[in-house]
Tab-separated table of N, CA, C and O in Angstrom:
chain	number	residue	atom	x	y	z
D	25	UNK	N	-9.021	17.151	-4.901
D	25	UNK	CA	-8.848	15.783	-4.409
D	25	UNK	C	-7.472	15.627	-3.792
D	25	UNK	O	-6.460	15.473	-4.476
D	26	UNK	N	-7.479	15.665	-2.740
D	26	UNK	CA	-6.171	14.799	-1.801
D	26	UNK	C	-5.750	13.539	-2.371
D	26	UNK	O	-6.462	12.618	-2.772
D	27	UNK	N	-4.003	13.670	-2.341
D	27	UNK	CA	-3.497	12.200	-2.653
D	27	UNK	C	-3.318	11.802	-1.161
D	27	UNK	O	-2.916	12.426	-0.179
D	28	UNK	N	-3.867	10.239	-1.397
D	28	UNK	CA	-3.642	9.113	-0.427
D	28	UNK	C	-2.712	8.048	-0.028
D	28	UNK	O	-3.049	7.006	-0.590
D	29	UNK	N	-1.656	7.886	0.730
D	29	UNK	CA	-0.604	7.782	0.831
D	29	UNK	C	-1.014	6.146	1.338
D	29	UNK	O	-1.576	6.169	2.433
D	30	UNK	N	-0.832	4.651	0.724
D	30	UNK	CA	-1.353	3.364	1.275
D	30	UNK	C	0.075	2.813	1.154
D	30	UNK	O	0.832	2.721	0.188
D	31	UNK	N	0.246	2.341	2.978
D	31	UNK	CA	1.777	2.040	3.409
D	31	UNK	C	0.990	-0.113	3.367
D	31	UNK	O	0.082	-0.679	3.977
D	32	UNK	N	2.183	-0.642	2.128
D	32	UNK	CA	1.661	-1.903	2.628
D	32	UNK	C	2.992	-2.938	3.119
D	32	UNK	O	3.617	-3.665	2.348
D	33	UNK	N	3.172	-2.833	4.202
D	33	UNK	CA	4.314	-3.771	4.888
D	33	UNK	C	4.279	-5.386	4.075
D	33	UNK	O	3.145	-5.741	3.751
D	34	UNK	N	5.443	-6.377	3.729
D	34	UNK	CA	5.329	-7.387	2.838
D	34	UNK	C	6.780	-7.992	3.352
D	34	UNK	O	7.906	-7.521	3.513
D	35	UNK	N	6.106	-9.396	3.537
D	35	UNK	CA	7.184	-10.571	4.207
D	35	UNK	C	6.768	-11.659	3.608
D	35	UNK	O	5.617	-11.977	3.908
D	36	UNK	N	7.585	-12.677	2.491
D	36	UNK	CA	6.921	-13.308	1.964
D	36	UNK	C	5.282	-13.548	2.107
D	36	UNK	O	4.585	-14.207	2.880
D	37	UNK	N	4.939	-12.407	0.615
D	37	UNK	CA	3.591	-12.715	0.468
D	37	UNK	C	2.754	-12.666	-0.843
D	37	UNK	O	1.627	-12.310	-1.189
D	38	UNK	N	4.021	-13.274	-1.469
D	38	UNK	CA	3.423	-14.197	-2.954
D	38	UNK	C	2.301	-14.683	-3.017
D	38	UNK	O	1.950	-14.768	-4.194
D	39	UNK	N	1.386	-15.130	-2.158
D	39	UNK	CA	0.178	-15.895	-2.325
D	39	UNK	C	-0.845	-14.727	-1.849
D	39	UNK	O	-1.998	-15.158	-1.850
D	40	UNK	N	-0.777	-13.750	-1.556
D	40	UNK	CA	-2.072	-12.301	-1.577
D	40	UNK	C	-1.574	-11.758	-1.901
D	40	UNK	O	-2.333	-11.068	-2.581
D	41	UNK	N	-0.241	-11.231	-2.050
D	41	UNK	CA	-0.002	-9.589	-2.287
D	41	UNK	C	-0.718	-9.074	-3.782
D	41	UNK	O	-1.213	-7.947	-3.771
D	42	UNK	N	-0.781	-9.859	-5.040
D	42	UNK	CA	-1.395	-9.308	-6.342
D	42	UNK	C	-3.013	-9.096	-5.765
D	42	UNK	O	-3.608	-8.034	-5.949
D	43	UNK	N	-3.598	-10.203	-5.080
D	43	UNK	CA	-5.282	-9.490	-4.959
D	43	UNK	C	-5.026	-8.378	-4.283
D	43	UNK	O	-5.532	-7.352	-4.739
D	44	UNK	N	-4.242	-8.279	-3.115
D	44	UNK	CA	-4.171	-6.857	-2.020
D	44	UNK	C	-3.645	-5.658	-2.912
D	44	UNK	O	-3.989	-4.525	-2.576
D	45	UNK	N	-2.747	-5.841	-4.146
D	45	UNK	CA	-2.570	-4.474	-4.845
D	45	UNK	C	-4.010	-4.335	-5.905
D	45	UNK	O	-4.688	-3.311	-5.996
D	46	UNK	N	-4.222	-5.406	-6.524
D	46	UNK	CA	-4.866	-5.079	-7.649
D	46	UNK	C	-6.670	-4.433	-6.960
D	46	UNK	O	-7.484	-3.796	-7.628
D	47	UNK	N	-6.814	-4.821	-5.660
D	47	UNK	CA	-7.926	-4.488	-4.823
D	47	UNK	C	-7.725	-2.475	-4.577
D	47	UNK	O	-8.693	-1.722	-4.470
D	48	UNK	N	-6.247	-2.020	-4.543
D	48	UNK	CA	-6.188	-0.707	-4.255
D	48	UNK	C	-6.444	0.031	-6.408
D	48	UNK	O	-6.890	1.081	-6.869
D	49	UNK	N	-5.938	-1.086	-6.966
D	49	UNK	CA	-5.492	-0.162	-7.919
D	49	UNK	C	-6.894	-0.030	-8.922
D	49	UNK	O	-6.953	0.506	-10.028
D	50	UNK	N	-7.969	-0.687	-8.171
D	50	UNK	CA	-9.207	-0.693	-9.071
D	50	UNK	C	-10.599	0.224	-8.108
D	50	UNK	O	-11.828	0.297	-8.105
D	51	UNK	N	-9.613	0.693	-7.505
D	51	UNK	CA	-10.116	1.879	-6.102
D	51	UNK	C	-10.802	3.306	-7.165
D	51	UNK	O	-10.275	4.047	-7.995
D	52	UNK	N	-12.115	3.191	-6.652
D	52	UNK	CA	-12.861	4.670	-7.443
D	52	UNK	C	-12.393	5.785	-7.161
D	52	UNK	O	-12.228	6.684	-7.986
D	53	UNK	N	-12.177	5.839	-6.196
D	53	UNK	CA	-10.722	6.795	-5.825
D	53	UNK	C	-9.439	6.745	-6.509
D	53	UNK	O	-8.713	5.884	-6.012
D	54	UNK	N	-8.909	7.378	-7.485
D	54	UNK	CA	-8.120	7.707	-8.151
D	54	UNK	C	-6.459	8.208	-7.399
D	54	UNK	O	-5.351	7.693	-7.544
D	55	UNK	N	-6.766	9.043	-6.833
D	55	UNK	CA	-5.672	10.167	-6.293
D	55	UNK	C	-4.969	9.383	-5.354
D	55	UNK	O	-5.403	9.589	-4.221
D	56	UNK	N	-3.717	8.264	-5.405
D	56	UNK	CA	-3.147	7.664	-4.508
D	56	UNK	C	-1.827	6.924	-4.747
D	56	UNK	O	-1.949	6.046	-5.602
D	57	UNK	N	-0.622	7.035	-4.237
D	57	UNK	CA	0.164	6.439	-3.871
D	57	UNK	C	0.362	4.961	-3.246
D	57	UNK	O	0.235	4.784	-2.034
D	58	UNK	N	0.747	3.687	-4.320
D	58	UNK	CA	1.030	2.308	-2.920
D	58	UNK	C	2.641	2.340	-2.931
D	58	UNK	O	3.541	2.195	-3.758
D	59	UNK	N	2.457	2.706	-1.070
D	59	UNK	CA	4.050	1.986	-0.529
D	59	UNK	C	4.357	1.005	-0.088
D	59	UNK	O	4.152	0.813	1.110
D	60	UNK	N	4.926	0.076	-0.837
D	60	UNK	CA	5.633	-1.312	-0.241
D	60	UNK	C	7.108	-1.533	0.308
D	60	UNK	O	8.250	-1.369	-0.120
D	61	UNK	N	6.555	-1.950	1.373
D	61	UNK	CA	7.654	-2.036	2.083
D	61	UNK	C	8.411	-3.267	2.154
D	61	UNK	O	8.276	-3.586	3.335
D	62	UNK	N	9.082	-4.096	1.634
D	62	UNK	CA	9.293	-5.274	1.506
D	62	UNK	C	10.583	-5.829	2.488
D	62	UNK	O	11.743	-5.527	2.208
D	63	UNK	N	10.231	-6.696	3.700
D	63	UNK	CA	11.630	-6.940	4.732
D	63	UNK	C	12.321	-8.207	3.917
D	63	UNK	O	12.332	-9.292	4.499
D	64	UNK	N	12.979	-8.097	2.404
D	64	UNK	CA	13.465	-9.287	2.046
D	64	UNK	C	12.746	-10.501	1.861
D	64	UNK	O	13.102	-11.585	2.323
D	65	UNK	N	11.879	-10.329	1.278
D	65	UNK	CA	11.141	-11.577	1.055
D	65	UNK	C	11.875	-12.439	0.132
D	65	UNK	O	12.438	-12.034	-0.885
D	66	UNK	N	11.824	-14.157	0.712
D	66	UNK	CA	12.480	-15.076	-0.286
D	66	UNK	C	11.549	-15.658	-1.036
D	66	UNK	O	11.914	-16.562	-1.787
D	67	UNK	N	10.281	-15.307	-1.000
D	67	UNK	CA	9.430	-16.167	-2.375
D	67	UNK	C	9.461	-14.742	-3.130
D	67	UNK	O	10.327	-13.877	-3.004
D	68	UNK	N	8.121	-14.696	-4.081
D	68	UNK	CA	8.120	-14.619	-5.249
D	68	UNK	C	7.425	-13.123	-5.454
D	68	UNK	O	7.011	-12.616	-6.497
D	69	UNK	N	7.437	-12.595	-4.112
D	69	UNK	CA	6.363	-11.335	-3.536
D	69	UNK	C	7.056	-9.685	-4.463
D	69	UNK	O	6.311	-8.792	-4.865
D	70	UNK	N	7.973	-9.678	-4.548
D	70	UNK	CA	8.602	-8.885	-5.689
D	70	UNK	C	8.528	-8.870	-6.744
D	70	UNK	O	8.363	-7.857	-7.423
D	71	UNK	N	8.646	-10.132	-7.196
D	71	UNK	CA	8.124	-10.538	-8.910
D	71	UNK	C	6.711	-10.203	-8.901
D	71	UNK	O	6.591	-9.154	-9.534
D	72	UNK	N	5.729	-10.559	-8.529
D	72	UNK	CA	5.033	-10.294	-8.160
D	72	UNK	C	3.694	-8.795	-8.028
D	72	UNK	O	2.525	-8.534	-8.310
D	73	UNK	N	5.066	-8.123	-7.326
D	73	UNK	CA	4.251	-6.976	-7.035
D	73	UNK	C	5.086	-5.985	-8.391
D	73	UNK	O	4.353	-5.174	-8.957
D	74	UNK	N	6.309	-6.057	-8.786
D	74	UNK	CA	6.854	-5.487	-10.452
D	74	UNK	C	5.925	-6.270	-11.386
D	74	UNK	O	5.582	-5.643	-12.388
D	75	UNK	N	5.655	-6.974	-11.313
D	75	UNK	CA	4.630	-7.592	-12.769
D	75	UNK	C	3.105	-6.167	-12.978
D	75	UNK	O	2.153	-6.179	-13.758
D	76	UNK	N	3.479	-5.186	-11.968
D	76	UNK	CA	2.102	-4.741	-12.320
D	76	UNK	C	2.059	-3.725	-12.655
D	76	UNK	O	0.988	-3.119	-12.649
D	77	UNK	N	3.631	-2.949	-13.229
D	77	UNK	CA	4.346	-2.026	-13.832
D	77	UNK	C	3.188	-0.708	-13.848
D	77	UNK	O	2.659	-0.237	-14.855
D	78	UNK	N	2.959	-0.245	-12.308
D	78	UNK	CA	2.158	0.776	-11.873
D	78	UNK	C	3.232	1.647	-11.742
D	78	UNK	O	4.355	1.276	-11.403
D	79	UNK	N	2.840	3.116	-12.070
D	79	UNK	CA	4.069	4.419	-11.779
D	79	UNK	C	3.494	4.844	-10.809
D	79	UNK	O	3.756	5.986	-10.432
D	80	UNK	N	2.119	3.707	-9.814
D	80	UNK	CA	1.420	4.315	-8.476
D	80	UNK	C	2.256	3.549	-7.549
D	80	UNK	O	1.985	3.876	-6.394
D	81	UNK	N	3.048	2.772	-7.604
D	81	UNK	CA	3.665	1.814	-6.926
D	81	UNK	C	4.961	2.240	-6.506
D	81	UNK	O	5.725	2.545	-7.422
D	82	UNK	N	5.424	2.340	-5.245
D	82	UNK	CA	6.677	2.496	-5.067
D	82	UNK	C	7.442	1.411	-3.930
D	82	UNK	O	6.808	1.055	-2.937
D	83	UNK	N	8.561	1.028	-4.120
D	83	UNK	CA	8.786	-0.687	-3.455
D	83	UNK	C	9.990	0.024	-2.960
D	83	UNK	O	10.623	0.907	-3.538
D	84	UNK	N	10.276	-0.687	-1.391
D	84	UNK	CA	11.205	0.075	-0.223
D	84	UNK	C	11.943	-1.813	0.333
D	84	UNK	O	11.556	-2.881	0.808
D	85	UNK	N	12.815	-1.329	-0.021
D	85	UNK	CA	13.285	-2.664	0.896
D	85	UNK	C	13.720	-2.779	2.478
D	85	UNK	O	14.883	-2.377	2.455
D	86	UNK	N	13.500	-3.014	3.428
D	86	UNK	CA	13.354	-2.824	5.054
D	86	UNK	C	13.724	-3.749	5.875
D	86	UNK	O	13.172	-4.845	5.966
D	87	UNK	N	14.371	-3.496	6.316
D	87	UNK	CA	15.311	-5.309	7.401
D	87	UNK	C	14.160	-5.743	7.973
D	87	UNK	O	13.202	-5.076	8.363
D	88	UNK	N	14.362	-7.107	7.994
D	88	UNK	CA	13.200	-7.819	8.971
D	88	UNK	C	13.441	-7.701	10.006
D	88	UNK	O	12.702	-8.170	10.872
D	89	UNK	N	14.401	-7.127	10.259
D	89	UNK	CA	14.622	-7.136	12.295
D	89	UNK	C	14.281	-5.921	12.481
D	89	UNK	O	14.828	-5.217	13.329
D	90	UNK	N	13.045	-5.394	11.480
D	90	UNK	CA	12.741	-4.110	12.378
D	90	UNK	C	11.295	-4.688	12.535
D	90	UNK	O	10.735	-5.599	11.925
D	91	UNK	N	10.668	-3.480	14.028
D	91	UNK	CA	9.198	-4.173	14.239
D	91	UNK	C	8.693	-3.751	13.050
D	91	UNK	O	9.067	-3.084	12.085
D	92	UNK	N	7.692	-4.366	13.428
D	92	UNK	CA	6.588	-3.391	12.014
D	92	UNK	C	6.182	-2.149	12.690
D	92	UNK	O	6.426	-1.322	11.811
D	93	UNK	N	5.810	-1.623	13.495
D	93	UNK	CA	5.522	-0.164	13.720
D	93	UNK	C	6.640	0.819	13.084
D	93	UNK	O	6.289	1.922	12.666
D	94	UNK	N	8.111	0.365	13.011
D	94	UNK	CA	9.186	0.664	12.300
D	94	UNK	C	8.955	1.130	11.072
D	94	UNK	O	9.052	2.269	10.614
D	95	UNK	N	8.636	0.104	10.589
D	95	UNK	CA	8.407	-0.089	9.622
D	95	UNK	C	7.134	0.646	8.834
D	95	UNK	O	7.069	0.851	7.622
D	96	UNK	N	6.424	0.890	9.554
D	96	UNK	CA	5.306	1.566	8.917
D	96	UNK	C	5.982	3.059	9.373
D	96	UNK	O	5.541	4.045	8.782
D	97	UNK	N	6.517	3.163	9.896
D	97	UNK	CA	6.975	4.855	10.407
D	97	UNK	C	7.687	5.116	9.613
D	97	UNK	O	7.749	6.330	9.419
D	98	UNK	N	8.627	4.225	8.695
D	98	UNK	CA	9.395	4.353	7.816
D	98	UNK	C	8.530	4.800	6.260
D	98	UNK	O	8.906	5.644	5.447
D	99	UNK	N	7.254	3.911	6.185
D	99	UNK	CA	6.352	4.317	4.702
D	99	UNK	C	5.787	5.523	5.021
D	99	UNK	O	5.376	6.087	4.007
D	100	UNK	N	5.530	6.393	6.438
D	100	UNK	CA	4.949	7.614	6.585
D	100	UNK	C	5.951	8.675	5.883
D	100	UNK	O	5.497	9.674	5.325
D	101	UNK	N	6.953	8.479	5.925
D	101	UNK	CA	8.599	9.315	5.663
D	101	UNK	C	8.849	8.996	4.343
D	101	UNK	O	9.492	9.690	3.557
D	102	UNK	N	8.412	8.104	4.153
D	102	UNK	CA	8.448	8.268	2.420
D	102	UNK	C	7.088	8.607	1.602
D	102	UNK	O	6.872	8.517	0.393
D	103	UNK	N	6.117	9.087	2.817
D	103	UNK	CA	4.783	9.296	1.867
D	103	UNK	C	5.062	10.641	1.407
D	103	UNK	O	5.951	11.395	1.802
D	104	UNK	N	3.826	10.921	0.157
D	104	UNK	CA	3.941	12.317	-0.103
D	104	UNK	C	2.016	12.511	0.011
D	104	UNK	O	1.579	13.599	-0.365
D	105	UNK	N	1.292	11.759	0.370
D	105	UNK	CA	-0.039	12.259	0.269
D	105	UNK	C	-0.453	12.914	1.470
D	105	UNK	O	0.272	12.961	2.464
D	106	UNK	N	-1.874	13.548	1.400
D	106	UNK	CA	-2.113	14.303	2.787
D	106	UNK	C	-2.544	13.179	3.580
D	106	UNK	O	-2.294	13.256	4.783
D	107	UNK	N	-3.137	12.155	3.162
D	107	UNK	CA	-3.993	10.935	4.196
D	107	UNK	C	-3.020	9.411	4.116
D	107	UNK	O	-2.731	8.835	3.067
D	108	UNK	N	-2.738	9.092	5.121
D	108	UNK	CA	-2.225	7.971	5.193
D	108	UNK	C	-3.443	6.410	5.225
D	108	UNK	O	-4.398	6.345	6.000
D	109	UNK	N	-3.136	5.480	4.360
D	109	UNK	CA	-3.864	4.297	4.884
D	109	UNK	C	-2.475	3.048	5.075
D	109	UNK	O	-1.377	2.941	4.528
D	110	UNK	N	-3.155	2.297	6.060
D	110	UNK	CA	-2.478	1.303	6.452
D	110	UNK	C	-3.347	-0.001	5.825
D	110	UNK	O	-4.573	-0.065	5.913
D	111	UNK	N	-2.392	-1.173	5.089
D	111	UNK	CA	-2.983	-2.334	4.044
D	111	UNK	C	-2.087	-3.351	4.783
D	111	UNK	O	-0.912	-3.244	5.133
D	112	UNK	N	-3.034	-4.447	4.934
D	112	UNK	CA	-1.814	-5.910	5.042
D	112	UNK	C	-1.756	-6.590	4.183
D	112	UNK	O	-2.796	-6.680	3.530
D	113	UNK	N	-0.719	-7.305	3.784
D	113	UNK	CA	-0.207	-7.772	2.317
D	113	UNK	C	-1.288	-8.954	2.149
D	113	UNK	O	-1.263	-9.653	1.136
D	114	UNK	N	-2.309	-9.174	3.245
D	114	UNK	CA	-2.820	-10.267	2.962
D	114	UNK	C	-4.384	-10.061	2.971
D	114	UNK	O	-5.426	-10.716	3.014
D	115	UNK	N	-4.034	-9.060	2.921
D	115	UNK	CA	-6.017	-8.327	3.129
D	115	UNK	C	-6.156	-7.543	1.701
D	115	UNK	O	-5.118	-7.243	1.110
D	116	UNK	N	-7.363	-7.226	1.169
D	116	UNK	CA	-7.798	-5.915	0.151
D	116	UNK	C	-9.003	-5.734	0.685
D	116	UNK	O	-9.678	-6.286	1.554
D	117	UNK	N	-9.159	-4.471	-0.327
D	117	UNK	CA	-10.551	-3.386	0.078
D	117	UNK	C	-11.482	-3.430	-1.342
D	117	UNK	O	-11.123	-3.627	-2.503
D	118	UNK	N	-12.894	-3.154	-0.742
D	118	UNK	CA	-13.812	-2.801	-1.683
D	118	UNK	C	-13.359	-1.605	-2.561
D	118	UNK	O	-12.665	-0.621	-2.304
D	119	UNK	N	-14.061	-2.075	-3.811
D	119	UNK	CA	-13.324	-1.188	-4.843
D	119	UNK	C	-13.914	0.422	-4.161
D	119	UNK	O	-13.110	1.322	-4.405
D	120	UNK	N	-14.851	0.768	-3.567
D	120	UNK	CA	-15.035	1.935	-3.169
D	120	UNK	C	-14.690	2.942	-1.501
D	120	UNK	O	-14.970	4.036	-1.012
D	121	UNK	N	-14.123	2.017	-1.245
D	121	UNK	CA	-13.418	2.065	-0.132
D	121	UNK	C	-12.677	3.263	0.112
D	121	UNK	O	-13.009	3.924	1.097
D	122	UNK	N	-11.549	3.744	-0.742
D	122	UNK	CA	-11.186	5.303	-0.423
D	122	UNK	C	-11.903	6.294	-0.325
D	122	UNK	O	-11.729	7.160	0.533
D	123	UNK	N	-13.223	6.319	-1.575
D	123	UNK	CA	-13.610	7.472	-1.294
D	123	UNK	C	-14.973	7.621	-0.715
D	123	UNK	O	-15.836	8.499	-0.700
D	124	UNK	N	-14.820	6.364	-0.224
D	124	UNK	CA	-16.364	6.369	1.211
D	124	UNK	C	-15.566	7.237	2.098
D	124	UNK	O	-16.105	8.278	2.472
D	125	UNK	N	-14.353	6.972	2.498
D	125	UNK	CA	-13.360	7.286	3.718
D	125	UNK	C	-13.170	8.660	3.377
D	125	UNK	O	-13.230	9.546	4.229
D	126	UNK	N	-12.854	8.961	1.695
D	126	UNK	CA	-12.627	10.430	1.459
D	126	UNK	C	-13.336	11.474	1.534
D	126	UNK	O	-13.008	12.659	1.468
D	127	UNK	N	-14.750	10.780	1.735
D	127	UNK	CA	-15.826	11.855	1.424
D	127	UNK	C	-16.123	12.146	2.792
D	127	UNK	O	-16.335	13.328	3.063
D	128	UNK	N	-16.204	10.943	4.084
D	128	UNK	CA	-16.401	10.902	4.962
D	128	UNK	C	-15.336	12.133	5.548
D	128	UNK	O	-15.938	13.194	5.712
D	129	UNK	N	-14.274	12.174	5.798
D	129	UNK	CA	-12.874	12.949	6.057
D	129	UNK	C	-12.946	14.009	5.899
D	129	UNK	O	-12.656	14.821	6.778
D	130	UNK	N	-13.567	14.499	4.123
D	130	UNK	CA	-14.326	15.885	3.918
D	130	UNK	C	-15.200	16.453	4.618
D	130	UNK	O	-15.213	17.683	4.660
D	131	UNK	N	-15.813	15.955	5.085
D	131	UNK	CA	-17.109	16.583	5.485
D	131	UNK	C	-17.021	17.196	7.191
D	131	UNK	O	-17.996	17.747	7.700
């Protein structure tokens, strides 16, 4: 099983970011890395995303004056999995979602 490297860019987003993590972390797919990238958020999106004291979680702090393509080029450089996914802090996925994609990728 390949680890999966999920880059999730975050600008105040206290009001989705817990469904958008807790949507990866209940993923039947096991084997994965979440990178958050956080450009300084002033609400509550940090508290937030530490309340969920995952050792799958890793939190990057990132100037807001960078674009987001930046910014996601920046969570590729800190990934360590073979497959990259891209998440918006305000979206989640079906709990089976990686490894439809993983099996699909395999084959």
């Amino acid at each position: 099983m390949s680890k999966i490297s999920i880059i999730i860019p975050t600008l105040n987003s206290s009001s989705t970011i817990s469904k958008c993590i807790r949507s990866v972390l209940n993923q039947t797919y096991k084997n994965f890395e979440i990178i958050i990238l956080d450009s300084y958020s002033k609400d509550n999106t940090l508290n937030k995303i530490e309340n969920f004291k995952s050792n799958k979680i890793k939190i990057f702090s990132i100037s807001s004056k960078k674009k987001l393509s930046d910014i996601r080029y920046f969570g590729i450089l800190k990934s360590k999995g073979e497959f990259i996914c891209f998440l918006d802090s305000d979206d989640y996925w079906h709990k089976s979602k990686l490894e439809k994609q993983y099996n699909i990728i395999k084959k």
